[in-house]
């Protein structure tokens, strides 16, 4: 068996398990209909405060959230809310400058 065939076979065997995890994760929602926080949970970031420039790798790994669904304030033009490490962070999309940061469990 070639190395390439081995990699393809390994990926094919792992796909059903990953799919089952994703389905299980999506099926469990909280009382408000929101999906659960990511498996890694809450991480405290003391430096994430108004005016701090969020590093691009932190911003990019966050998932965009609908502020209305989470009862967050409407972001100004050019800003958006993201959930990162169990925190809701509103920052400028272009620069990563934080306008607001809230621990996700307190926003519900």
Short mmCIF file of C-alpha atoms in Angstrom, two decimals:
data_model
loop_
_atom_site.label_atom_id
_atom_site.label_comp_id
_atom_site.label_asym_id
_atom_site.label_seq_id
_atom_site.Cartn_x
_atom_site.Cartn_y
_atom_site.Cartn_z
CA UNK A 1 0.00 0.00 0.00
CA UNK A 2 1.37 3.38 -0.91
CA UNK A 3 1.75 6.09 1.69
CA UNK A 4 -0.93 8.18 -0.09
CA UNK A 5 -3.40 5.28 0.01
CA UNK A 6 -2.72 4.85 3.73
CA UNK A 7 -3.46 8.52 4.40
CA UNK A 8 -6.68 8.37 2.37
CA UNK A 9 -7.79 5.22 4.22
CA UNK A 10 -7.03 6.77 7.62
CA UNK A 11 -9.01 9.92 6.74
CA UNK A 12 -11.94 7.87 5.45
CA UNK A 13 -12.05 5.88 8.69
CA UNK A 14 -11.95 9.03 10.85
CA UNK A 15 -14.72 10.87 8.98
CA UNK A 16 -17.72 9.00 10.50
CA UNK A 17 -16.45 9.64 14.04
CA UNK A 18 -15.95 13.34 13.36
CA UNK A 19 -19.39 13.56 11.78
CA UNK A 20 -21.02 11.83 14.74
CA UNK A 21 -19.31 14.22 17.17
CA UNK A 22 -20.47 17.25 15.18
CA UNK A 23 -24.06 15.97 15.11
CA UNK A 24 -24.02 15.23 18.85
CA UNK A 25 -22.54 18.67 19.57
CA UNK A 26 -25.20 20.47 17.46
CA UNK A 27 -28.10 18.52 19.00
CA UNK A 28 -27.40 19.77 22.52
CA UNK A 29 -28.57 23.35 22.91
CA UNK A 30 -29.11 25.38 26.05
CA UNK A 31 -32.48 26.66 27.30
CA UNK A 32 -32.31 29.62 24.93
CA UNK A 33 -31.72 27.48 21.83
CA UNK A 34 -28.04 28.43 21.59
CA UNK A 35 -25.41 25.80 20.85
CA UNK A 36 -23.19 24.86 23.78
CA UNK A 37 -19.83 26.55 24.23
CA UNK A 38 -16.92 24.90 22.45
CA UNK A 39 -15.40 21.85 24.16
CA UNK A 40 -12.41 23.85 25.44
CA UNK A 41 -14.74 26.03 27.58
CA UNK A 42 -13.98 29.35 29.18
CA UNK A 43 -10.50 30.84 29.18
CA UNK A 44 -9.87 34.04 31.13
CA UNK A 45 -8.10 36.77 29.18
CA UNK A 46 -7.39 39.71 31.52
CA UNK A 47 -5.92 41.77 28.68
CA UNK A 48 -9.10 41.61 26.55
CA UNK A 49 -10.61 44.97 27.45
CA UNK A 50 -11.76 48.10 25.63
CA UNK A 51 -8.95 49.54 23.55
CA UNK A 52 -6.80 46.39 23.49
CA UNK A 53 -5.78 45.14 20.04
CA UNK A 54 -6.78 41.49 19.83
CA UNK A 55 -4.19 39.33 18.05
CA UNK A 56 -5.39 38.13 14.63
CA UNK A 57 -4.99 34.44 15.55
CA UNK A 58 -7.36 34.89 18.53
CA UNK A 59 -9.88 36.88 16.48
CA UNK A 60 -9.79 34.47 13.53
CA UNK A 61 -10.44 31.36 15.63
CA UNK A 62 -13.55 32.94 17.12
CA UNK A 63 -16.97 32.25 15.67
CA UNK A 64 -19.18 35.13 14.63
CA UNK A 65 -22.35 35.40 16.73
CA UNK A 66 -25.70 37.05 16.09
CA UNK A 67 -25.81 39.76 18.74
CA UNK A 68 -29.64 39.71 18.82
CA UNK A 69 -29.74 36.01 19.72
CA UNK A 70 -27.42 36.58 22.66
CA UNK A 71 -28.97 39.87 23.83
CA UNK A 72 -25.80 41.82 23.07
CA UNK A 73 -25.71 45.44 21.93
CA UNK A 74 -25.72 46.16 18.21
CA UNK A 75 -22.16 46.61 16.97
CA UNK A 76 -21.30 49.84 15.17
CA UNK A 77 -20.45 49.71 11.47
CA UNK A 78 -17.15 47.89 10.95
CA UNK A 79 -17.41 45.94 14.22
CA UNK A 80 -18.76 42.47 14.98
CA UNK A 81 -19.27 40.14 17.90
CA UNK A 82 -17.34 36.87 18.10
CA UNK A 83 -17.30 34.10 20.68
CA UNK A 84 -13.72 33.24 21.58
CA UNK A 85 -12.73 30.98 24.50
CA UNK A 86 -16.11 31.39 26.19
CA UNK A 87 -16.01 35.19 25.86
CA UNK A 88 -18.08 37.47 23.63
CA UNK A 89 -15.80 40.05 22.08
CA UNK A 90 -16.90 43.03 19.97
CA UNK A 91 -13.98 44.38 17.99
CA UNK A 92 -13.21 46.29 14.82
CA UNK A 93 -12.99 43.81 11.97
CA UNK A 94 -10.17 45.72 10.26
CA UNK A 95 -7.93 46.33 13.29
CA UNK A 96 -8.99 43.96 16.08
CA UNK A 97 -9.40 46.86 18.54
CA UNK A 98 -11.82 45.70 21.23
CA UNK A 99 -14.88 47.81 22.01
CA UNK A 100 -16.41 45.37 24.51
CA UNK A 101 -15.70 41.95 26.06
CA UNK A 102 -18.12 39.87 28.13
CA UNK A 103 -17.82 36.40 29.68
CA UNK A 104 -20.28 34.34 27.59
CA UNK A 105 -22.04 32.73 30.57
CA UNK A 106 -23.05 36.16 31.90
CA UNK A 107 -24.63 37.33 28.64
CA UNK A 108 -27.56 34.90 28.66
#
